[in-house]
């Protein structure tokens, strides 16, 4: 298990404005955004409700309290947030137990960051039980720490998870590159003052002042991140 206790004495990238890389999980490193929607559809179908496909863009990338809460309200399902959260996490764990595909370029990027000693954190709105399962595939040694959505009082789109990750690594948020796939995650990273690389998974994301949009992680490597940070500074 990767600890969320702040890491001490973490090295920074010498000769570069880039101090650390903070990465989202679902839809960014692992191809699981569709898994969550499939599980939501199954859980609410068992409760007698059909989810509108248009709602997928509403719930993608958000914390379970927001996404599940929205679906309960939208469907009128007779279930509490706590009850449906257990069902959703159980269903998701079952799915990733069968298969957990990585996004193209994810393994190569993590290996490169690790090889060059770049401080790296996994920052997700998913619960700790899910993150720990995924880390067994991603490799916990690739991350100095991880932040789970159920371990912060305010998760994405608030900046708290990224501010906590930067503090834990002992780096300046303004000198962190964040890799995200949803507008919710991008909003959190930008609110924390980080430089963002958006790799849209479900819904499109437009470029902006502190945001660069790419089509795949295969376009992202350490040179890309260092050059991007240097240009923005």
PDB file of C-alpha atoms in Angstrom:
ATOM      1  CA  UNK A   1       0.000   0.000   0.000  1.00  0.00           C
ATOM      2  CA  UNK A   2       1.293   3.441  -0.881  1.00  0.00           C
ATOM      3  CA  UNK A   3       1.213   5.760   2.107  1.00  0.00           C
ATOM      4  CA  UNK A   4      -0.505   9.117   2.067  1.00  0.00           C
ATOM      5  CA  UNK A   5       1.852  10.340   4.780  1.00  0.00           C
ATOM      6  CA  UNK A   6       4.017  13.188   3.366  1.00  0.00           C
ATOM      7  CA  UNK A   7       7.277  11.870   1.969  1.00  0.00           C
ATOM      8  CA  UNK A   8      10.475  13.407   3.315  1.00  0.00           C
ATOM      9  CA  UNK A   9      13.638  14.206   1.428  1.00  0.00           C
ATOM     10  CA  UNK A  10      12.132  13.652  -2.010  1.00  0.00           C
ATOM     11  CA  UNK A  11      14.410  14.599  -4.870  1.00  0.00           C
ATOM     12  CA  UNK A  12      13.443  17.178  -7.461  1.00  0.00           C
ATOM     13  CA  UNK A  13      14.388  17.221 -11.133  1.00  0.00           C
ATOM     14  CA  UNK A  14      17.693  19.050 -11.262  1.00  0.00           C
ATOM     15  CA  UNK A  15      18.066  21.649 -13.964  1.00  0.00           C
ATOM     16  CA  UNK A  16      14.334  21.752 -14.631  1.00  0.00           C
ATOM     17  CA  UNK A  17      11.401  23.854 -13.501  1.00  0.00           C
ATOM     18  CA  UNK A  18       9.514  20.577 -13.182  1.00  0.00           C
ATOM     19  CA  UNK A  19       9.529  19.348  -9.576  1.00  0.00           C
ATOM     20  CA  UNK A  20       6.946  16.564  -9.631  1.00  0.00           C
ATOM     21  CA  UNK A  21       4.310  14.817 -11.722  1.00  0.00           C
ATOM     22  CA  UNK A  22       0.858  14.152 -10.269  1.00  0.00           C
ATOM     23  CA  UNK A  23      -1.349  11.679 -12.101  1.00  0.00           C
ATOM     24  CA  UNK A  24      -5.038  10.867 -12.057  1.00  0.00           C
ATOM     25  CA  UNK A  25      -5.951   7.171 -12.207  1.00  0.00           C
ATOM     26  CA  UNK A  26      -9.263   6.226 -13.879  1.00  0.00           C
ATOM     27  CA  UNK A  27      -9.239   7.088 -17.563  1.00  0.00           C
ATOM     28  CA  UNK A  28      -5.724   8.510 -17.317  1.00  0.00           C
ATOM     29  CA  UNK A  29      -3.479   5.582 -16.383  1.00  0.00           C
ATOM     30  CA  UNK A  30      -6.029   2.760 -16.491  1.00  0.00           C
ATOM     31  CA  UNK A  31      -8.839   2.398 -19.015  1.00  0.00           C
ATOM     32  CA  UNK A  32     -11.626   2.181 -16.441  1.00  0.00           C
ATOM     33  CA  UNK A  33     -13.948   5.169 -16.957  1.00  0.00           C
ATOM     34  CA  UNK A  34     -16.213   2.873 -18.975  1.00  0.00           C
ATOM     35  CA  UNK A  35     -16.086   0.300 -16.165  1.00  0.00           C
ATOM     36  CA  UNK A  36     -17.586   2.784 -13.716  1.00  0.00           C
ATOM     37  CA  UNK A  37     -20.451   3.632 -16.046  1.00  0.00           C
ATOM     38  CA  UNK A  38     -21.166  -0.036 -16.768  1.00  0.00           C
ATOM     39  CA  UNK A  39     -21.293  -0.766 -13.026  1.00  0.00           C
ATOM     40  CA  UNK A  40     -23.564   2.235 -12.402  1.00  0.00           C
ATOM     41  CA  UNK A  41     -25.915   1.002 -15.131  1.00  0.00           C
ATOM     42  CA  UNK A  42     -25.979  -2.512 -13.642  1.00  0.00           C
ATOM     43  CA  UNK A  43     -26.502  -1.371 -10.048  1.00  0.00           C
ATOM     44  CA  UNK A  44     -29.372   0.959 -10.896  1.00  0.00           C
ATOM     45  CA  UNK A  45     -30.911  -1.609 -13.255  1.00  0.00           C
ATOM     46  CA  UNK A  46     -31.076  -4.001 -10.311  1.00  0.00           C
ATOM     47  CA  UNK A  47     -32.925  -1.251  -8.444  1.00  0.00           C
ATOM     48  CA  UNK A  48     -35.401  -0.957 -11.320  1.00  0.00           C
ATOM     49  CA  UNK A  49     -34.019   2.129 -13.048  1.00  0.00           C
ATOM     50  CA  UNK A  50     -32.569   2.779 -16.503  1.00  0.00           C
ATOM     51  CA  UNK A  51     -29.788   5.366 -16.670  1.00  0.00           C
ATOM     52  CA  UNK A  52     -29.865   7.980 -19.406  1.00  0.00           C
ATOM     53  CA  UNK A  53     -26.686   7.825 -21.520  1.00  0.00           C
ATOM     54  CA  UNK A  54     -26.519  11.640 -21.330  1.00  0.00           C
ATOM     55  CA  UNK A  55     -25.863  11.352 -17.580  1.00  0.00           C
ATOM     56  CA  UNK A  56     -22.538   9.693 -18.291  1.00  0.00           C
ATOM     57  CA  UNK A  57     -20.952  13.079 -18.992  1.00  0.00           C
ATOM     58  CA  UNK A  58     -22.346  14.403 -15.710  1.00  0.00           C
ATOM     59  CA  UNK A  59     -20.868  11.704 -13.493  1.00  0.00           C
ATOM     60  CA  UNK A  60     -17.535  11.061 -15.240  1.00  0.00           C
ATOM     61  CA  UNK A  61     -14.425  11.987 -13.273  1.00  0.00           C
ATOM     62  CA  UNK A  62     -16.249  13.045 -10.151  1.00  0.00           C
ATOM     63  CA  UNK A  63     -16.177  11.690  -6.597  1.00  0.00           C
ATOM     64  CA  UNK A  64     -18.632   8.934  -5.762  1.00  0.00           C
ATOM     65  CA  UNK A  65     -20.559  11.219  -3.419  1.00  0.00           C
ATOM     66  CA  UNK A  66     -21.332  13.479  -6.367  1.00  0.00           C
ATOM     67  CA  UNK A  67     -21.857  10.900  -9.119  1.00  0.00           C
ATOM     68  CA  UNK A  68     -23.862   8.421  -7.050  1.00  0.00           C
ATOM     69  CA  UNK A  69     -25.773  11.235  -5.381  1.00  0.00           C
ATOM     70  CA  UNK A  70     -26.732  12.623  -8.773  1.00  0.00           C
ATOM     71  CA  UNK A  71     -27.923   9.233 -10.006  1.00  0.00           C
ATOM     72  CA  UNK A  72     -30.005   8.633  -6.883  1.00  0.00           C
ATOM     73  CA  UNK A  73     -31.683  12.013  -7.288  1.00  0.00           C
ATOM     74  CA  UNK A  74     -32.134  11.650 -11.048  1.00  0.00           C
ATOM     75  CA  UNK A  75     -33.710   8.197 -10.820  1.00  0.00           C
ATOM     76  CA  UNK A  76     -35.495   8.520  -7.504  1.00  0.00           C
ATOM     77  CA  UNK A  77     -33.990   5.174  -6.446  1.00  0.00           C
ATOM     78  CA  UNK A  78     -34.893   4.071  -2.917  1.00  0.00           C
ATOM     79  CA  UNK A  79     -31.322   3.642  -1.676  1.00  0.00           C
ATOM     80  CA  UNK A  80     -28.934   5.672   0.434  1.00  0.00           C
ATOM     81  CA  UNK A  81     -25.633   7.083  -0.750  1.00  0.00           C
ATOM     82  CA  UNK A  82     -23.737   4.814   1.644  1.00  0.00           C
ATOM     83  CA  UNK A  83     -25.579   1.715   0.387  1.00  0.00           C
ATOM     84  CA  UNK A  84     -25.086   2.456  -3.299  1.00  0.00           C
ATOM     85  CA  UNK A  85     -21.418   3.331  -2.753  1.00  0.00           C
ATOM     86  CA  UNK A  86     -20.782  -0.163  -1.404  1.00  0.00           C
ATOM     87  CA  UNK A  87     -22.552  -1.721  -4.390  1.00  0.00           C
ATOM     88  CA  UNK A  88     -20.615   0.409  -6.876  1.00  0.00           C
ATOM     89  CA  UNK A  89     -17.231  -0.296  -5.298  1.00  0.00           C
ATOM     90  CA  UNK A  90     -18.013  -4.023  -5.101  1.00  0.00           C
ATOM     91  CA  UNK A  91     -19.032  -4.103  -8.750  1.00  0.00           C
ATOM     92  CA  UNK A  92     -15.970  -2.168  -9.833  1.00  0.00           C
ATOM     93  CA  UNK A  93     -13.610  -4.414  -7.886  1.00  0.00           C
ATOM     94  CA  UNK A  94     -15.159  -7.439  -9.569  1.00  0.00           C
ATOM     95  CA  UNK A  95     -14.566  -5.910 -13.002  1.00  0.00           C
ATOM     96  CA  UNK A  96     -10.956  -4.924 -12.437  1.00  0.00           C
ATOM     97  CA  UNK A  97     -10.365  -8.362 -10.969  1.00  0.00           C
ATOM     98  CA  UNK A  98     -11.188  -9.792 -14.410  1.00  0.00           C
ATOM     99  CA  UNK A  99      -9.200  -7.243 -16.439  1.00  0.00           C
ATOM    100  CA  UNK A 100      -7.433  -3.951 -15.836  1.00  0.00           C
ATOM    101  CA  UNK A 101      -6.186  -2.484 -19.115  1.00  0.00           C
ATOM    102  CA  UNK A 102      -3.645   0.315 -18.950  1.00  0.00           C
ATOM    103  CA  UNK A 103      -3.992   3.361 -21.156  1.00  0.00           C
ATOM    104  CA  UNK A 104      -1.551   3.439 -24.102  1.00  0.00           C
ATOM    105  CA  UNK A 105       1.729   4.973 -22.957  1.00  0.00           C
ATOM    106  CA  UNK A 106       0.982   4.690 -19.228  1.00  0.00           C
ATOM    107  CA  UNK A 107       3.487   1.950 -18.381  1.00  0.00           C
ATOM    108  CA  UNK A 108       6.239   3.618 -20.400  1.00  0.00           C
ATOM    109  CA  UNK A 109       5.640   7.037 -18.780  1.00  0.00           C
ATOM    110  CA  UNK A 110       5.623   5.657 -15.226  1.00  0.00           C
ATOM    111  CA  UNK A 111       8.815   3.689 -15.890  1.00  0.00           C
ATOM    112  CA  UNK A 112      10.550   6.772 -17.302  1.00  0.00           C
ATOM    113  CA  UNK A 113       9.575   8.998 -14.384  1.00  0.00           C
ATOM    114  CA  UNK A 114      10.751   6.345 -11.940  1.00  0.00           C
ATOM    115  CA  UNK A 115      14.027   5.802 -13.777  1.00  0.00           C
ATOM    116  CA  UNK A 116      14.847   9.522 -13.634  1.00  0.00           C
ATOM    117  CA  UNK A 117      13.830   9.917  -9.997  1.00  0.00           C
ATOM    118  CA  UNK A 118      10.950  12.309 -10.664  1.00  0.00           C
ATOM    119  CA  UNK A 119       8.692  12.605  -7.592  1.00  0.00           C
ATOM    120  CA  UNK A 120       5.319  11.199  -8.599  1.00  0.00           C
ATOM    121  CA  UNK A 121       1.928  10.902  -6.895  1.00  0.00           C
ATOM    122  CA  UNK A 122      -1.305   9.133  -7.776  1.00  0.00           C
ATOM    123  CA  UNK A 123      -4.251  11.464  -7.123  1.00  0.00           C
ATOM    124  CA  UNK A 124      -7.697   9.923  -7.567  1.00  0.00           C
ATOM    125  CA  UNK A 125     -11.309  10.517  -6.597  1.00  0.00           C
ATOM    126  CA  UNK A 126     -11.703   6.748  -6.222  1.00  0.00           C
ATOM    127  CA  UNK A 127     -11.803   5.221  -2.745  1.00  0.00           C
ATOM    128  CA  UNK A 128      -8.709   3.781  -1.052  1.00  0.00           C
ATOM    129  CA  UNK A 129      -9.906   0.183  -1.482  1.00  0.00           C
ATOM    130  CA  UNK A 130     -10.006   0.716  -5.259  1.00  0.00           C
ATOM    131  CA  UNK A 131      -6.703   2.570  -5.474  1.00  0.00           C
ATOM    132  CA  UNK A 132      -4.867  -0.172  -3.591  1.00  0.00           C
ATOM    133  CA  UNK A 133      -6.197  -2.794  -6.012  1.00  0.00           C
ATOM    134  CA  UNK A 134      -5.117  -0.746  -9.033  1.00  0.00           C
ATOM    135  CA  UNK A 135      -1.685  -0.066  -7.526  1.00  0.00           C
ATOM    136  CA  UNK A 136      -0.913  -3.766  -7.619  1.00  0.00           C
ATOM    137  CA  UNK A 137      -1.042  -3.468 -11.427  1.00  0.00           C
ATOM    138  CA  UNK A 138       0.510  -0.018 -11.835  1.00  0.00           C
ATOM    139  CA  UNK A 139       3.295  -0.824  -9.377  1.00  0.00           C
ATOM    140  CA  UNK A 140       3.301   1.003  -6.017  1.00  0.00           C
ATOM    141  CA  UNK A 141       7.047   1.678  -6.405  1.00  0.00           C
ATOM    142  CA  UNK A 142       6.190   4.165  -9.160  1.00  0.00           C
ATOM    143  CA  UNK A 143       4.569   6.556  -6.670  1.00  0.00           C
ATOM    144  CA  UNK A 144       5.925   8.476  -3.710  1.00  0.00           C
ATOM    145  CA  UNK A 145       2.391   8.629  -2.327  1.00  0.00           C
ATOM    146  CA  UNK A 146      -1.242   8.301  -3.320  1.00  0.00           C
ATOM    147  CA  UNK A 147      -4.321  10.343  -2.434  1.00  0.00           C
ATOM    148  CA  UNK A 148      -7.779   8.715  -2.348  1.00  0.00           C
ATOM    149  CA  UNK A 149     -11.115  10.466  -2.675  1.00  0.00           C
ATOM    150  CA  UNK A 150     -12.379   9.140   0.645  1.00  0.00           C
ATOM    151  CA  UNK A 151      -9.315  10.444   2.501  1.00  0.00           C
ATOM    152  CA  UNK A 152      -9.902  14.157   1.913  1.00  0.00           C
ATOM    153  CA  UNK A 153     -12.798  16.282   3.135  1.00  0.00           C
ATOM    154  CA  UNK A 154     -13.091  17.893  -0.305  1.00  0.00           C
ATOM    155  CA  UNK A 155     -12.058  15.945  -3.378  1.00  0.00           C
ATOM    156  CA  UNK A 156     -12.038  16.949  -7.047  1.00  0.00           C
ATOM    157  CA  UNK A 157     -13.045  19.484  -8.422  1.00  0.00           C
ATOM    158  CA  UNK A 158     -11.638  21.171  -5.304  1.00  0.00           C
ATOM    159  CA  UNK A 159      -7.853  21.688  -5.268  1.00  0.00           C
ATOM    160  CA  UNK A 160      -7.344  19.887  -1.945  1.00  0.00           C
ATOM    161  CA  UNK A 161      -6.126  16.501  -3.307  1.00  0.00           C
ATOM    162  CA  UNK A 162      -3.468  18.110  -5.496  1.00  0.00           C
ATOM    163  CA  UNK A 163      -2.383  20.543  -2.802  1.00  0.00           C
ATOM    164  CA  UNK A 164      -2.056  17.620  -0.382  1.00  0.00           C
ATOM    165  CA  UNK A 165      -0.034  15.613  -2.909  1.00  0.00           C
ATOM    166  CA  UNK A 166       2.348  18.510  -3.572  1.00  0.00           C
ATOM    167  CA  UNK A 167       2.799  19.088   0.165  1.00  0.00           C
ATOM    168  CA  UNK A 168       3.419  15.387   0.707  1.00  0.00           C
ATOM    169  CA  UNK A 169       6.142  15.377  -1.926  1.00  0.00           C
ATOM    170  CA  UNK A 170       7.587  18.617  -0.578  1.00  0.00           C
ATOM    171  CA  UNK A 171       7.200  20.510  -3.856  1.00  0.00           C
ATOM    172  CA  UNK A 172       5.613  23.719  -5.122  1.00  0.00           C
ATOM    173  CA  UNK A 173       2.209  23.074  -6.785  1.00  0.00           C
ATOM    174  CA  UNK A 174       3.081  25.672  -9.426  1.00  0.00           C
ATOM    175  CA  UNK A 175       6.026  23.497 -10.447  1.00  0.00           C
ATOM    176  CA  UNK A 176       3.978  20.310 -10.699  1.00  0.00           C
ATOM    177  CA  UNK A 177       2.666  18.834 -13.933  1.00  0.00           C
ATOM    178  CA  UNK A 178      -0.719  17.165 -13.533  1.00  0.00           C
ATOM    179  CA  UNK A 179      -2.048  14.602 -16.010  1.00  0.00           C
ATOM    180  CA  UNK A 180      -5.851  14.342 -16.069  1.00  0.00           C
ATOM    181  CA  UNK A 181      -8.591  13.026 -18.352  1.00  0.00           C
ATOM    182  CA  UNK A 182     -11.757  14.856 -17.198  1.00  0.00           C
ATOM    183  CA  UNK A 183     -12.912  18.429 -16.746  1.00  0.00           C
ATOM    184  CA  UNK A 184     -13.482  17.754 -13.039  1.00  0.00           C
ATOM    185  CA  UNK A 185      -9.885  16.685 -12.518  1.00  0.00           C
ATOM    186  CA  UNK A 186      -8.541  19.516 -14.661  1.00  0.00           C
ATOM    187  CA  UNK A 187     -10.504  22.029 -12.582  1.00  0.00           C
ATOM    188  CA  UNK A 188      -8.999  20.618  -9.374  1.00  0.00           C
ATOM    189  CA  UNK A 189      -5.440  20.762 -10.717  1.00  0.00           C
ATOM    190  CA  UNK A 190      -5.805  24.274 -12.075  1.00  0.00           C
ATOM    191  CA  UNK A 191      -7.348  25.489  -8.827  1.00  0.00           C
ATOM    192  CA  UNK A 192      -4.250  24.117  -7.075  1.00  0.00           C
ATOM    193  CA  UNK A 193      -2.057  26.206  -9.376  1.00  0.00           C
ATOM    194  CA  UNK A 194      -0.559  23.267 -11.278  1.00  0.00           C
ATOM    195  CA  UNK A 195       0.294  23.013 -14.956  1.00  0.00           C
ATOM    196  CA  UNK A 196      -2.123  20.564 -16.587  1.00  0.00           C
ATOM    197  CA  UNK A 197      -1.798  18.049 -19.382  1.00  0.00           C
ATOM    198  CA  UNK A 198      -5.304  16.936 -20.345  1.00  0.00           C
ATOM    199  CA  UNK A 199      -5.802  13.602 -22.109  1.00  0.00           C
ATOM    200  CA  UNK A 200      -9.600  13.539 -22.611  1.00  0.00           C
ATOM    201  CA  UNK A 201     -11.227  10.138 -22.153  1.00  0.00           C
ATOM    202  CA  UNK A 202     -15.018  10.570 -22.352  1.00  0.00           C
ATOM    203  CA  UNK A 203     -15.767  14.248 -22.959  1.00  0.00           C
ATOM    204  CA  UNK A 204     -13.660  16.796 -24.883  1.00  0.00           C
ATOM    205  CA  UNK A 205     -11.495  19.318 -23.013  1.00  0.00           C
ATOM    206  CA  UNK A 206     -10.440  22.617 -24.581  1.00  0.00           C
ATOM    207  CA  UNK A 207      -6.907  24.040 -24.288  1.00  0.00           C
ATOM    208  CA  UNK A 208      -6.426  26.964 -21.903  1.00  0.00           C
ATOM    209  CA  UNK A 209      -3.747  29.185 -20.358  1.00  0.00           C
ATOM    210  CA  UNK A 210      -2.279  26.592 -17.978  1.00  0.00           C
ATOM    211  CA  UNK A 211      -3.579  23.576 -19.879  1.00  0.00           C
ATOM    212  CA  UNK A 212      -2.207  21.555 -22.780  1.00  0.00           C
ATOM    213  CA  UNK A 213      -4.443  18.995 -24.466  1.00  0.00           C
ATOM    214  CA  UNK A 214      -3.062  15.841 -26.088  1.00  0.00           C
ATOM    215  CA  UNK A 215      -4.831  12.866 -27.614  1.00  0.00           C
ATOM    216  CA  UNK A 216      -2.848  10.132 -25.840  1.00  0.00           C
ATOM    217  CA  UNK A 217      -0.288   9.513 -23.113  1.00  0.00           C
ATOM    218  CA  UNK A 218       1.914   8.251 -25.914  1.00  0.00           C
ATOM    219  CA  UNK A 219       2.566  11.933 -26.670  1.00  0.00           C
ATOM    220  CA  UNK A 220       3.774  12.572 -23.118  1.00  0.00           C
ATOM    221  CA  UNK A 221       7.279  11.853 -21.852  1.00  0.00           C
ATOM    222  CA  UNK A 222       9.707  13.513 -19.447  1.00  0.00           C
ATOM    223  CA  UNK A 223      11.154  15.803 -22.111  1.00  0.00           C
ATOM    224  CA  UNK A 224       7.633  16.913 -23.064  1.00  0.00           C
ATOM    225  CA  UNK A 225       6.766  17.690 -19.433  1.00  0.00           C
ATOM    226  CA  UNK A 226      10.003  19.556 -18.741  1.00  0.00           C
ATOM    227  CA  UNK A 227       9.718  21.600 -21.944  1.00  0.00           C
ATOM    228  CA  UNK A 228       6.080  22.389 -21.217  1.00  0.00           C
ATOM    229  CA  UNK A 229       6.858  23.603 -17.715  1.00  0.00           C
ATOM    230  CA  UNK A 230       9.795  25.697 -18.915  1.00  0.00           C
ATOM    231  CA  UNK A 231       7.675  27.344 -21.611  1.00  0.00           C
ATOM    232  CA  UNK A 232       4.835  28.172 -19.230  1.00  0.00           C
ATOM    233  CA  UNK A 233       7.230  29.654 -16.683  1.00  0.00           C
TER     234      UNK A 233
END
